[in-house]
Structure formats: C-alpha cells, structure tokens
Amino acid sequence: MKKIVSKLVGGFCLAAAITSCSDYLDIDPIDNISEEAAITDTESIQALLVGAYDRMSDNDVYGGWFQMTADLLGTDGDVNWNGTFVDPREIWSKGMTAANARASATWIEAYETINVANTVLANLDVVDDQDERDRIEGEAKFIRGMVYFDLVRLFAKDFTDGNPANNLGVPIKTAPSSIAYNPVQNEIGRSTVDQVYALVLADLQTAETLLPEDNSFFATTWAAKAILARVRLQRGEYDAARILANDVIENGGFQLVDRVDRAFNQTTNTSEDVFAIQVTQQDGLNDFNTFYAATTFNGRRDIRIRAELNALYSPTDDRRELLIYFDAAGRRLSGKFNNQFAIISVVRLAELYLIRAEGNLLAGGIQVGPNTPAQDIQVLRTRATAPDGPLVATIADVSLERRLELAFEGHLIHDKRRRQATINQNGPLAWNADELVLPIPQREIDSNPALANQQNPGYEGN
Amino acid sequence: MGLCLSLTMTLHAQERSVSGKVTSAEDGSALPGVNVVVKGTTNGTVTDVDGNYKLSIQSGGNAALVFSFIGLSTTEVAVGERSIVDVSLSLDVTQLNEVVVVGFGTQLKQDLTGNIAKVSGADITNVPVPSFDQALQGRAAGVFIEAGNGKLGQGIKVRVRGAASVSGSNDPLYVVDGVIVTTDNLSANAAATNPLSNINFNDIESIDILKDASASAIYGSRAANGVVLITTKRGKSGKTKFNIGYQKGYSSPTRTADWLNGDQYYEAFEEAFNNSNQIIQDGGGVDFGDEFYGVPGLTFDEVLDSELGTWDRNSNENWADLAYQNDAGLDQLDISASGGTDKTQFFASLQYLDQKGILIQDRLQRIGARLNLEHQASSKVKIGLNFSTTRNINNRLTTDNAFTTPMQLLALPPIQPARLADGTLNDLTLYFNGLIKKENSSFETTVFRNVSNVYASINITPDLTFRSEVAADILIQNEEIFDGREVDSQTGNINGGGFSRWVTIQNYSTNNFINYQKTLNDVHDLQLTVGTSFQSAKQNRSSVTAQTFPSDAFRTLASASVITAGTTNATDYAFDSYFARANYKFNNRYLLSLSGRYDGSSKFGRNNQYGFFPAASVGWILSEESFLNSISAISFLKLRGSFGITGNAPAGNFPGAGLYGANTYGTLGGVAPFQLENPNLKWETTAQSDIGIDFGLLNDRITGEIDYYIKTTTDVLLNSNVPALSGYQTQFLNIGEIENKGFEFVINTRNLDGPLTWTTSLNFARNNNKILNLDDQVIQGGFVNRAVEGQSIGVFFTQEYAGVNPANGDALWFLNRTPDQTEIDDGTAFLLEKFGDRYVSNSYNAVDRVVAGNPNPKFIGGINNTLSYKGFDLSFLFQFVSGNDVYNGGGRFERADFAYFDNHLVEDYKNAWRQPGDNTDVPQARLFFGNGDLVSSRYIQDASYVRLKTITLGYNFPANIINRAHLTSARVFVSGQNLLTFTKYDLNDPEVNTDFNAGNIGQGNDFYAAPQAKTITVGINVGF
C-alpha cells in the first residue's frame, strides 16, 4: 500500500513519476534463484548433487518407468496391462508410436537428470576439499553413467545385436547446458551404441574408484560395481561381470534379508539393497505402487500377473506365497509394491548372485567366488523356501531364477535380449525386433534437427 | 458530465416564464439533469432533482423547447401559448447516439472512430449462469465465448477477434469501473476457475468491449486480446427507489447420449468375445483364454468374472444418469436501492445466489453487496466510492480426467449395479464408482473478494478535469478438500486425506489523468486525455496436504497423522504506465483520434522493460455532408478506419528469468536448473487495422455496423520446444507471427413501432486464424491439437480414419502418402472401391498423420428479438457457432469397438460391422484387440450448433394496479436458457472443451465433459 500512496503523490506530477516508478518494476522471483546464487560453494554443489538424485528418482526414470517399460516390453506370459492409460498399453502390446508419451517422458526426465549431473561435474572446482570433490564427482558420474546405460538399453538396439559401432545409440551430452539456451550445445545427433557404452563404462569406473564404501543411501563404490556388473553382463562380458558381482557379494557387507518379502515395502534400505531410490512421506513418487498395487494399497492394479508366471513358482515358494496375492475382485497382483512410501530397490544383492551365476556359466575358465552357479541359485531358493534347484545349473535355470526372483524389477526385456529369446505374448517377436525398441520421441525429432533421419526403424511413418 | 455542470441562464426583456416537469417515459420517474434549451438559442437550463425546470422565453413567436439527456431521445416540443410544458422522454432507440465507455472516459457512439461492442447490463440481467462473460454469449459481434462444460464457476473461454497467442494469454483484459481486476485462474487442480464469477452482474450498467487497436491501445501492453470495460450502476438524484427481485430456476442437461443397457451390453461384449476368439483360432491359436490369460477354454462369463470381478446380468444400471442431480437449479434474490440528492447519489445492492449444477455435488453460492456513492463536495470537486464485496462458495468436482468425476460414471458396465442389495454402494466396479466419492468427500472453494475504488475529480477549469482513482482488488481464496477412506484408491491416501490451500492476491492500482474538452469556433471539438497509472499485484499461496485420519468423522488437517506436503509460494508483478489520447472533431463530421500508452512491466525481460503502443484512427460522418442530406433514407452514415499497435504481456511473472529451483531427495534439500533465461523477452505485438461503416437508415429504424479487420501478431510469446537432451524442455521466446482477419456485421432493426413493438438485433462474425510463422516449431496441446505454421491454432493433427473394410470389418486409415512397392505387395497399403483412388491401410503405424480438423469456428453470431405489447414483453436470443470441430478424447474408450469393458454408445453397437458386405463406419467388435480404437479423425466431428440461448416472457403490471399497492413497478417473468440446441454432434453438448486439457492449443476437446445446463426460471421484480 505504501507504494500506492507514494505513487498517488507522484501521480500529481506526471513528469516526476516517469523516473520514480521504474524502480518498482525491479521485482525478483521469490520461489526460485538465479544460476549465480545457485553455484557458490561446496555446500551448493552438494545441493546440486542431491538435486540430481531427486531428478533420478522421478517416476519417469528410476521411480518407475525405466523398470516398468522394460518389464512391459519383455513380458511373455508374465503380465497383462489392464489400465486405461494408452501409452503403457502400447508398450505392453508392442504397438508403440513415435508419439508414445511414456517414451518421451522417460527421455525428458533422463536427460534432465544428466544435465544436473553435468552441472555438478562442470563446477567441481568450487569444491575445495579433495575427498569431497572425489566423492561428489563419483556420485555424479554414477548417476550419469547409470542413466545413459538405461537410455541406451531402451532406445537403441542391444549391444550384442549386430555391430554396436554402427548401430545408433542415444545423443551424448557431457557438458551442462548454459542457462541462456545455446542451440550449438544441444542440437546433437545420436552417438553409436558403442560410444554410449564407452561413456557408461568410463563414468561407472570412475565412480567405482572415487566413491567411498559407505555413503548413507547415496551411491557407494559397491553400487558402482553392481551397476558395472550389469553393464558387463549386458555386453556379454561375462568374466568381467562375475568378477564385479563376486566383489560386491563377498566384500560389500550386504546380506540377504531373512524372508524374501522383507526385501520389499521397506521405508529404508535393507541389508540387501546395494542401491535404492529414496521415497519419503513428503517426497518422491513410487510409481510401482501406483500401477502394480491393488486399490486397497492405493494402486490402480493396472499390471496383473498372468497364470503362466504364477505357474512357474512352486506352491511353497515364498515369492508366490508372500509376494503374489489376489485383490477383492480376484485379480492376481504383485505384492512387491504395497507401500506407497517404500523405497525403490534398484540393485539388490540377490541380483548379484544371479549375475555371478550367469557369468560363471558363460565365461568359462575358473569359477569366480565360492559358489557354483547351482549354489548361487540355491541361496535364493532356500531363502524363498522353494524346492531345491538342480545340482548342476544350466543357463535356462539362471534365466528362470532371474524371472522368479527379479520379477517386476525391470529386467525382463534385457534378459530376453541376452538369451536372444522370442517373445510370444502379443507376438511372436524376435529378441531384436524393431517393436521392442522405444521410439525416439517425436517432440525430440521435431525440436532437434540433428536427429533428422535418426528415428528407430518402424517409427518413421509418423 | 460537462453538460450537467454548465448551469447558465440568460434573461431578456419581454419575457414570460415556462415551467414543467420532465419524466421518464419508461417508468414515470422524475428526470433530473435534463438539458432544456430554447430552440435556436443558447437560452437553456437543466432540470432539478425532481425533474422540474423553469425558463424564460420571449413572448410571442413560435418558440420550441429541446429536451436532451444522454441515453434518452432528444425531444422537441412547441410551446405555443402554454406556460406549463411537461414532457416525458423515452429511451433513445437511436443507438448511434448512445454513450459508450472508452478507456478513461466516455464518448458518443456516433463520434467513435474505433470499434466497441456495447452490451447493456439490462440485456443480461438474471441470466442463470455464474458469470457475466458467459451471459454475453451471442450478444457481441466477433466475441467468441465458450463454457467448456456444465460445471459451475469454471473458466470460460473468451476470444475477441480470434486467438493471437500460443503460450501467452488469449483472454481479454477486464476493467471494472476503471480497475484492472484479477482474472487469473487460481484453481488447485487442472480445471480452471473463473474469478469473474465473483461479480454480481445484476450490478452491471454496461459492458463495453474494445475490439480494435484504436479503442484499446490506451491499455497498451495488455490490450491485444481486447479490453472489456464494465461499468456498474450509479444512483440518480430523486426519491429512493427500491427494487426486489427473486427468481427460481430448474436445470437439466441440454443433451445426453444413449448408452447400452444391461442386455445390450452383455450381448455386445459377448459378440466381441466371440469375434476375437474366432480371429485367434483362425490364426492358429488355441482360444481367447489361452491367448490372454494362459488359461484355455475360458467362457465369456469367466472372462467377465476375471475382468469385472462381480457383475450381475440383470442389474441394468443406467450409470450415465447417475451423474446428474435432480434438484439442479437456482434461487436468486436481489435487493437494490438507489437515489440521492443533487449533491450525493448512491446505488446499493445485495444479492444472494444459490445455484446447483446439473452434476452431483456441483454448487455455487454467492453473496454480494455493493455501494456506489458519489458526492459533489464543492462546485469543483466531486468524490466517489465504488465498493463491492462478495463471498463465493463453490462446491467443485474433480477434473474431467478423474475416475471420480461424475461424468466418468458413464463408463461403468450396466451389468454392475451402483448399489448392492443392502443399499450400500458397490465398490467392486470396473472403474471406481464415483458415487462413493459423492458420499464420502467434499471439495469446497471459498472466495472472498473486494473490488473497490475511491476517486476524486476536480474541475480545474470548466474545460479541464483532473481525476484520480485508487483501487484495491483483494481476493482471498480457500480450497478445502476432504476425501474419506472410501476414496483412498483414487487419491492415494491411506485412511482418508485432506488438502487445504489459501491464495491471496492483493492487486492495487491507481489512475491519475486529466481530461480536457473544448469546442472552438463551434466547429473544432477537442478532447484530450493524459494520464498515468500504476498497478502492483502480489500473490501468496500456501497449502498443506495430509492423510490418515482416525475416522471419516475428522475432516480438518489437525486430525491427520501424516503431512505429505506443505508449501508456501509468493510472486508479484507491477505495471507502470503513461497514456494519452486526443480526439478531434471538425465541423461535426471529420473525426481524428490519436492515442498511445507507454507501458513498463516487471514481467518483461530486463533488456525490454518498456514498450510504446500507439494508435490512430479517422472517421467521416458522411450523413452530415450536404450531398447526402437529400437522401432521406440515409439518416446516418460514417466511415471509419483505424490502425494501431497493442501488446500482450506474458501471463507468468518471470518467464524470462534463468532460474534454479529447490527440490528434495530423502530428507535432504537439493537444487536443480529450472528455467532457461531470456533477458530480451517482451510482449507480443499486435498490429491491427480496421475499417468500418456505421449506418442508420429510414430514420434509424435500421442501424448497423460493418467492420473488416486484420490483426497481425508478431513476436508471439512462445514456450518454444528445445531438445530435451539439454535438460530443459522449453524456452520462453518471442517468435513467430499469427494473423487473425475477418469481418463483423451488426444490424439492428425496429420492425414495428406502436402498441406492438418489435426490434431485432443481429450480429455475425467471421474470423480466420492462421499461424504465419512459428520458427518451424510444432507446439502440441490437448490430445492431438497443435500449433503449426500455415494452420489455425489448435488444429487436430492425427491419422485420418477411412472407415471399415466391407470384406472383413477391419478399421482402415488413409495412408496419406504414396506407398512403396513392398507395402503394396505385402498388403500394408491397398485400394478399395469404397475409398476411390486413395490408399488405405489397416496398419495404423504405417499411415501418415494429417490436419484432420479445426476447433476454431468459422462463423459466430446471434440474433435477438424483442417484442412488447402493452404490459407484455418477449425476447429470444438465438446464438450460433459454425464450422468448428470437436475431438472426442473419450472415444477411445466409449466408442472403441468393445475392445475393453467401458460402456459404449448404442449407435456404435447397432452400426457395427457384422458380415462381409456390411457398409458401415463402425468396425467389427473385437474384445481386447483394438480395431480402430486408436487416436484418429474417427473421433473428430463437426460441432456447429444453433441454440435458443435465452428466451424470456415478462409481464409488467399496469400503473393503476401497482399504484394501489404503493409500488412503482412490478414484473413477473419466465425465462429459459439453452432450451433448444440444434447440432449434428452426437455425444452430449457441442459446446465443449474438457477442463483438464483446455488451453490456447487444447481447444475443441470432449472427454467426459458435462453437457451445458438447460434452465427454466420464473421470477418476480418489484419496485417501490
């Protein structure tokens, strides 16, 4: 009101007002801050790093859709999509269009995460303390490497499909975008699959070196090793994969929880969580809960378990007894996501046992670690009170165990690709069919001239 | 105003005196302030507070008196030998003489060089809608008004001469009694609310819509979308007049679609199941159960068991009807008093409105009070106050996109009952049973609004007036949501949840300006206005979200166990402005007007903080020229032309600032880049030229206006897409060019005078919107709307549905490109006789998208007829919108060829393809296999309509009856709103735009949107 009164006075003298009033137009935002104010000291870079984790926890990325997309694409008698949302239905039925909103949301949020990580990495010189700087660099590279890994897995051909040095991957951006938009920085075409994997390996290896063993719920060297094991496995580098997995199992200090259902629906990391996305009552969105859980657990129960998957479990298997249930209307649902405020496990120790088993089976040479593949499988079956597995495991046994143990955790399509398995549900489709690769989002092609003629096969029509 | 103050009297020899009383022909009341002049002299006076005058005239001769008053017919009376001459003045039917409100002043319509559409407050009195903008539908040429659906208090789309902005606002600027009022959508959910619904529009004297640049440029950087000036009622000196009005209304939906009943539903889906089963087996598969569940041998009933859970073959529930409430309608009470002395006049009013929407739970209650006061403090100084305060309570609904919104009930299978045998609501329905929401939740929005100003005007000299206005528009809004535990599955709460949000907007402004008016040598009329204004608006928001209540009996957040979110935000902006206008009239026939505003705002980038918005216009009143005097058929003719520049400021407060925002991970605070910077960001610039003709024929029995305009908007505010790999999605830029051009045609006729009067008013407008340049960007909105160069804003861009292959029932789309040979060889693309030489395909992904429809109307208009005979009056307004398309986003669920278990339209069941040779547009029903249920032009329809918008029949009791009852007037009426709608649109109402997807680009979309309300009201008005 003071302004008005003073203005009123000023109003009687028009000429005087011209100079005095322009000051009132200098209004700054209250809820947000400028770039200069955001990047000042160690603390501010640490806050940016937390910001990168927050972006990474978005429901379009590790809060749900990186993983759910992989499972809906890979389903082969595992699940049906029964929801009304059309875009996930297109993924499930392998009938995606270039306009698929899930694909574009995942792409957008993934690159948002990468940009925050890049901003951290470009401003490390602000951090004085060497140890702090190493840790922050390690965490940012962990985030960036991991996100690029999942992007290239979903938006490009598999590493082992043809020649990765010729196949298009995703655009690589390793510098932050300036706050005043610069097209030169951002009109970038797709790199090859090989190039993207090279960045993924470099980032995760740096993270492995720089990260501490303990780091609250943030990334540790063990998390970097675990994701690296995944990357090596997907590249068919089984020896490297088993060595990394073995390292985490034997030296990481992680422990399987006593009963399998206790690995899920927890609000803090369990002893078997190598890396998990944090969700609290005030922050984060667990989209697994939204789409898997029954309405009684605040879900939409859009993803329903089919009889075929259920039949793969033995009746005594806790993974069926405790983690598959029927809702009031008799729909068969997964019980892994009944708590809307639960953390989201990204890598569990159980997966590393199976990576080690797969690596030992396929790499040949001397077994890494104390367990045979059959024994690694048995660790999980025993914990689940399932009947004993075979004494000598085959690769089919490992694949089956992955399907049972890691169901709905985002591995299906990637596992299918490694085994070059045909997908029969809504199929048949070969492991490397065009329909199993997400489209480069149409909005991205429209806004980025460097992506002209770089759409994935099968989506060029529209 | 100048007229009222020029009290001069001259006395001459051999004079005699004449006196008399001037009254209103309309209601017999005394008319103060009427100019009385002896014809051919400057000898004159003004009537006093009781309408009396006294005047000396020269004896003998044949003197005549001329009585004139703004808004009333100028009347000439021969005095003869009389010494008492009483006169009653009727309303001026010559609309060219009416006074229009312009920015910071008024002007006679005949002297206007700009284009202003005026709607009298009396025309929209008692229209049973919540806000006056909605009541204007069909009444102003070139002003397109659309209510997105039948929910109360929602955002209304108003477009004056088309839309010119992609990412800025396309709404006009609203000014109430000189105050720029807050019109921001303040809704907590995706369905916009309308702050204009806080205004009691029975208080409105007139609405003047400034359409061309000449009229609006004085509002500078916010004028490009037109300016709506609202003037509220003032008191007149004289006996205090009281008026009490009451009306009661009954509402129902205008149009509703036909949905399958229980038997039809079961049979339709059984057919779809059988069809799919056949297709699976023909393809070498086992059967439906094996394909979709891994369980061979499933029967249709078992599939229903699996998908619906519980169902009852005989329940035959009519879900669609359950969305509506039976007691929809309104009660409205208006009380007003006006009057005053010659020094002080007042108008006071009180309104209570209680309106129940057609949808369950939808309700709006308004209590509004107003006091307009004006006092002549001295011969030079006048002070005044316009004070209004309102409280609105709006019981709102979830957006059209929520399972809980009443209209989504229609998706539920009729073979699932709404209630179980024990009377409780069925909570095992295919989708959430929205009736559970109705019984266990509330969503109440309360708005307290005070729009007030005080002003003083000083006559420095008789020609020079200084006026100062200080205004405050204070808006306080509270939204309270409670959802019981029964709704947890839809809200994500555990054991219930609540949400409380407060928004305050403090919008202060001041205008200080000088008006100078002078006539030189009788032929040079000059009007000057110079001034400054300043506006500052600050918005604060706070909200808390919480869940887990001990029981549903606790509803406030104090009792919630888990606070899931709490936030406060603040933002503000300011405008600093300098304006001037000069109107010059030479010899009563040559008109020139120049105006401009120098406007600065905090919303603009720091490199572009001020802009200048000038306009110029000329007019030529040909009917004053001697060469037209002889043509008696032409009573008035004016040519006018204008050109000017206006602006459109961004809607947001800091769109050009480079920003980082805070976030949270775990319990730690984080920071991340948030918005790209553009320090050069400024307003959109609209250059508008307008040429027009105003005419009056046959002694003004026919009057009208014809206008042609071209609006070219450059530096379009565009939230421009950038590659998301930058980490950002958009940047706010000034890029591009949009053109709106068209014509407007207004004609008013007095068809019958005499005991039976009949007048007709027609307005008709065409606007052609075209995006000329958008920097090659494609900006998407709605479901399939887009802004793209060469097209109108918001065109539908999608696959073009061809129809059904008569041979096999497949849905087909036009390929819309030349197929390559392999596509022809493998059958992806083929020709069918039915579709001529255009290639079609049943492979949706193979076909190209095209522009398949346009949501912008080609023509809009209205035709209003008013008849009166003795005490009766009848008026009816037809309103029409033509050439606009609507995309039904819900078609993928409700017209999906029984691909999933949503209820379907009866006509699609009847018309489905069933056997080879069937010639239909509805593909074969196939459960779980999509067959044409993808986004395509199949769901686009022409939604042109003609509507009997308002019809009112009234009766005014004659004077002898009301006098006996000591009343001054008494009127009863019955009125109908939206009684008839003529359209080919085959869902619900054609006037539709689903709330959650509405925007500049998201236009013309249906998605479980409520139809409009049809309302019949009866009412009574009594004056005493």
mmCIF file of C-alpha atoms in Angstrom, chain B residues 428-577:
data_model
loop_
_atom_site.group_PDB
_atom_site.id
_atom_site.type_symbol
_atom_site.label_atom_id
_atom_site.label_comp_id
_atom_site.label_asym_id
_atom_site.label_seq_id
_atom_site.Cartn_x
_atom_site.Cartn_y
_atom_site.Cartn_z
ATOM 1 C CA LEU B 428 -16.232 -53.553 -6.900
ATOM 2 C CA THR B 429 -16.936 -51.873 -10.202
ATOM 3 C CA LEU B 430 -14.784 -51.940 -13.326
ATOM 4 C CA TYR B 431 -13.569 -48.446 -12.555
ATOM 5 C CA PHE B 432 -14.090 -46.535 -9.362
ATOM 6 C CA ASN B 433 -17.733 -45.934 -8.538
ATOM 7 C CA GLY B 434 -17.849 -42.130 -8.406
ATOM 8 C CA LEU B 435 -20.945 -42.181 -6.202
ATOM 9 C CA ILE B 436 -18.648 -43.306 -3.398
ATOM 10 C CA LYS B 437 -16.776 -40.066 -3.845
ATOM 11 C CA LYS B 438 -20.004 -38.129 -3.704
ATOM 12 C CA GLU B 439 -20.935 -39.616 -0.359
ATOM 13 C CA ASN B 440 -17.519 -39.514 1.237
ATOM 14 C CA SER B 441 -15.745 -36.400 0.108
ATOM 15 C CA SER B 442 -16.041 -32.692 -0.293
ATOM 16 C CA PHE B 443 -14.260 -30.029 -2.314
ATOM 17 C CA GLU B 444 -15.224 -26.545 -1.314
ATOM 18 C CA THR B 445 -13.713 -23.393 -2.700
ATOM 19 C CA THR B 446 -14.494 -20.178 -0.901
ATOM 20 C CA VAL B 447 -13.544 -16.845 -2.360
ATOM 21 C CA PHE B 448 -13.727 -13.529 -0.576
ATOM 22 C CA ARG B 449 -13.421 -10.677 -2.986
ATOM 23 C CA ASN B 450 -13.404 -6.975 -2.546
ATOM 24 C CA VAL B 451 -13.099 -4.793 -5.617
ATOM 25 C CA SER B 452 -13.255 -1.166 -4.563
ATOM 26 C CA ASN B 453 -12.003 2.188 -5.568
ATOM 27 C CA VAL B 454 -12.189 5.752 -4.373
ATOM 28 C CA TYR B 455 -11.867 8.667 -6.679
ATOM 29 C CA ALA B 456 -11.850 12.392 -6.768
ATOM 30 C CA SER B 457 -12.362 14.605 -9.721
ATOM 31 C CA ILE B 458 -11.549 18.266 -9.775
ATOM 32 C CA ASN B 459 -12.758 20.746 -12.328
ATOM 33 C CA ILE B 460 -9.690 22.899 -12.562
ATOM 34 C CA THR B 461 -11.399 24.993 -15.200
ATOM 35 C CA PRO B 462 -14.734 24.297 -16.875
ATOM 36 C CA ASP B 463 -12.789 22.541 -19.632
ATOM 37 C CA LEU B 464 -10.164 20.795 -17.610
ATOM 38 C CA THR B 465 -10.815 17.992 -15.176
ATOM 39 C CA PHE B 466 -8.333 16.060 -13.157
ATOM 40 C CA ARG B 467 -9.350 12.684 -11.873
ATOM 41 C CA SER B 468 -7.536 10.422 -9.505
ATOM 42 C CA GLU B 469 -8.549 6.865 -8.703
ATOM 43 C CA VAL B 470 -7.067 4.494 -6.166
ATOM 44 C CA ALA B 471 -8.256 0.926 -6.245
ATOM 45 C CA ALA B 472 -7.806 -2.327 -4.441
ATOM 46 C CA ASP B 473 -8.900 -5.714 -5.691
ATOM 47 C CA ILE B 474 -8.363 -8.105 -2.833
ATOM 48 C CA LEU B 475 -9.013 -11.762 -3.494
ATOM 49 C CA ILE B 476 -8.746 -14.417 -0.832
ATOM 50 C CA GLN B 477 -9.401 -17.957 -1.872
ATOM 51 C CA ASN B 478 -9.549 -21.061 0.239
ATOM 52 C CA GLU B 479 -9.821 -24.551 -1.170
ATOM 53 C CA GLU B 480 -10.644 -27.356 1.210
ATOM 54 C CA ILE B 481 -10.662 -30.933 0.034
ATOM 55 C CA PHE B 482 -11.588 -33.873 2.154
ATOM 56 C CA ASP B 483 -11.575 -37.413 0.834
ATOM 57 C CA GLY B 484 -12.770 -40.185 3.067
ATOM 58 C CA ARG B 485 -11.025 -43.526 3.305
ATOM 59 C CA GLU B 486 -13.535 -44.997 0.873
ATOM 60 C CA VAL B 487 -11.892 -42.902 -1.853
ATOM 61 C CA ASP B 488 -8.319 -43.906 -0.944
ATOM 62 C CA SER B 489 -7.854 -45.907 -4.112
ATOM 63 C CA GLN B 490 -8.388 -42.743 -6.169
ATOM 64 C CA THR B 491 -6.480 -40.301 -4.025
ATOM 65 C CA GLY B 492 -3.531 -42.428 -2.976
ATOM 66 C CA ASN B 493 -4.291 -41.635 0.655
ATOM 67 C CA ILE B 494 -4.183 -44.096 3.482
ATOM 68 C CA ASN B 495 -7.310 -43.786 5.608
ATOM 69 C CA GLY B 496 -8.513 -40.590 4.072
ATOM 70 C CA GLY B 497 -6.822 -37.366 3.239
ATOM 71 C CA GLY B 498 -7.243 -33.676 3.010
ATOM 72 C CA PHE B 499 -5.891 -30.629 1.297
ATOM 73 C CA SER B 500 -6.098 -27.048 2.345
ATOM 74 C CA ARG B 501 -4.889 -24.135 0.303
ATOM 75 C CA TRP B 502 -5.062 -20.408 0.691
ATOM 76 C CA VAL B 503 -4.330 -17.934 -2.032
ATOM 77 C CA THR B 504 -4.365 -14.204 -1.581
ATOM 78 C CA ILE B 505 -3.962 -11.683 -4.343
ATOM 79 C CA GLN B 506 -3.500 -8.062 -3.448
ATOM 80 C CA ASN B 507 -3.975 -6.087 -6.608
ATOM 81 C CA TYR B 508 -3.551 -2.353 -6.077
ATOM 82 C CA SER B 509 -3.722 0.259 -8.747
ATOM 83 C CA THR B 510 -4.058 3.938 -9.278
ATOM 84 C CA ASN B 511 -5.037 6.034 -12.280
ATOM 85 C CA ASN B 512 -4.393 9.750 -12.444
ATOM 86 C CA PHE B 513 -5.445 11.607 -15.514
ATOM 87 C CA ILE B 514 -6.549 14.901 -16.969
ATOM 88 C CA ASN B 515 -9.438 15.345 -19.348
ATOM 89 C CA TYR B 516 -9.612 18.495 -21.398
ATOM 90 C CA GLN B 517 -12.611 19.261 -23.549
ATOM 91 C CA LYS B 518 -13.058 22.338 -25.666
ATOM 92 C CA THR B 519 -15.117 23.462 -28.596
ATOM 93 C CA LEU B 520 -13.511 26.229 -30.610
ATOM 94 C CA ASN B 521 -15.385 28.404 -33.057
ATOM 95 C CA ASP B 522 -18.276 25.921 -32.920
ATOM 96 C CA VAL B 523 -16.539 23.620 -35.369
ATOM 97 C CA HIS B 524 -13.456 22.310 -33.628
ATOM 98 C CA ASP B 525 -14.253 19.780 -30.916
ATOM 99 C CA LEU B 526 -11.230 18.697 -28.997
ATOM 100 C CA GLN B 527 -10.944 16.108 -26.239
ATOM 101 C CA LEU B 528 -7.623 15.369 -24.596
ATOM 102 C CA THR B 529 -6.766 12.769 -22.014
ATOM 103 C CA VAL B 530 -3.339 12.452 -20.454
ATOM 104 C CA GLY B 531 -2.507 10.300 -17.507
ATOM 105 C CA THR B 532 -0.544 7.733 -15.683
ATOM 106 C CA SER B 533 -1.363 4.519 -13.963
ATOM 107 C CA PHE B 534 0.427 2.076 -11.788
ATOM 108 C CA GLN B 535 -0.534 -1.422 -10.755
ATOM 109 C CA SER B 536 1.089 -3.790 -8.340
ATOM 110 C CA ALA B 537 -0.183 -7.289 -7.658
ATOM 111 C CA LYS B 538 1.199 -9.668 -5.126
ATOM 112 C CA GLN B 539 0.160 -13.249 -4.825
ATOM 113 C CA ASN B 540 0.779 -15.543 -1.864
ATOM 114 C CA ARG B 541 -0.129 -19.163 -1.706
ATOM 115 C CA SER B 542 0.135 -21.736 0.998
ATOM 116 C CA SER B 543 -1.106 -25.270 1.085
ATOM 117 C CA VAL B 544 -0.939 -28.389 3.169
ATOM 118 C CA THR B 545 -1.673 -31.932 2.069
ATOM 119 C CA ALA B 546 -2.180 -34.606 4.656
ATOM 120 C CA GLN B 547 -3.604 -38.051 5.079
ATOM 121 C CA THR B 548 -4.573 -40.699 7.565
ATOM 122 C CA PHE B 549 -7.457 -39.604 9.735
ATOM 123 C CA PRO B 550 -8.618 -41.564 12.786
ATOM 124 C CA SER B 551 -12.026 -41.803 11.130
ATOM 125 C CA ASP B 552 -14.096 -40.090 8.461
ATOM 126 C CA ALA B 553 -15.682 -38.003 11.188
ATOM 127 C CA PHE B 554 -12.496 -35.941 11.326
ATOM 128 C CA ARG B 555 -12.136 -33.703 8.333
ATOM 129 C CA THR B 556 -9.675 -30.966 9.117
ATOM 130 C CA LEU B 557 -5.959 -31.458 8.823
ATOM 131 C CA ALA B 558 -5.444 -31.012 12.549
ATOM 132 C CA SER B 559 -6.584 -34.607 12.845
ATOM 133 C CA ALA B 560 -4.474 -36.028 10.050
ATOM 134 C CA SER B 561 -1.490 -38.111 11.095
ATOM 135 C CA VAL B 562 0.785 -37.720 8.096
ATOM 136 C CA ILE B 563 1.553 -34.423 6.465
ATOM 137 C CA THR B 564 2.660 -35.349 2.953
ATOM 138 C CA ALA B 565 3.227 -31.868 1.604
ATOM 139 C CA GLY B 566 3.267 -28.311 2.792
ATOM 140 C CA THR B 567 4.295 -25.328 0.793
ATOM 141 C CA THR B 568 4.193 -21.576 0.534
ATOM 142 C CA ASN B 569 4.859 -19.540 -2.594
ATOM 143 C CA ALA B 570 4.930 -15.884 -3.370
ATOM 144 C CA THR B 571 5.138 -13.929 -6.560
ATOM 145 C CA ASP B 572 4.356 -10.427 -7.679
ATOM 146 C CA TYR B 573 4.399 -8.110 -10.640
ATOM 147 C CA ALA B 574 3.951 -4.449 -11.433
ATOM 148 C CA PHE B 575 2.962 -2.286 -14.375
ATOM 149 C CA ASP B 576 3.962 1.318 -14.769
ATOM 150 C CA SER B 577 2.091 3.178 -17.484
#
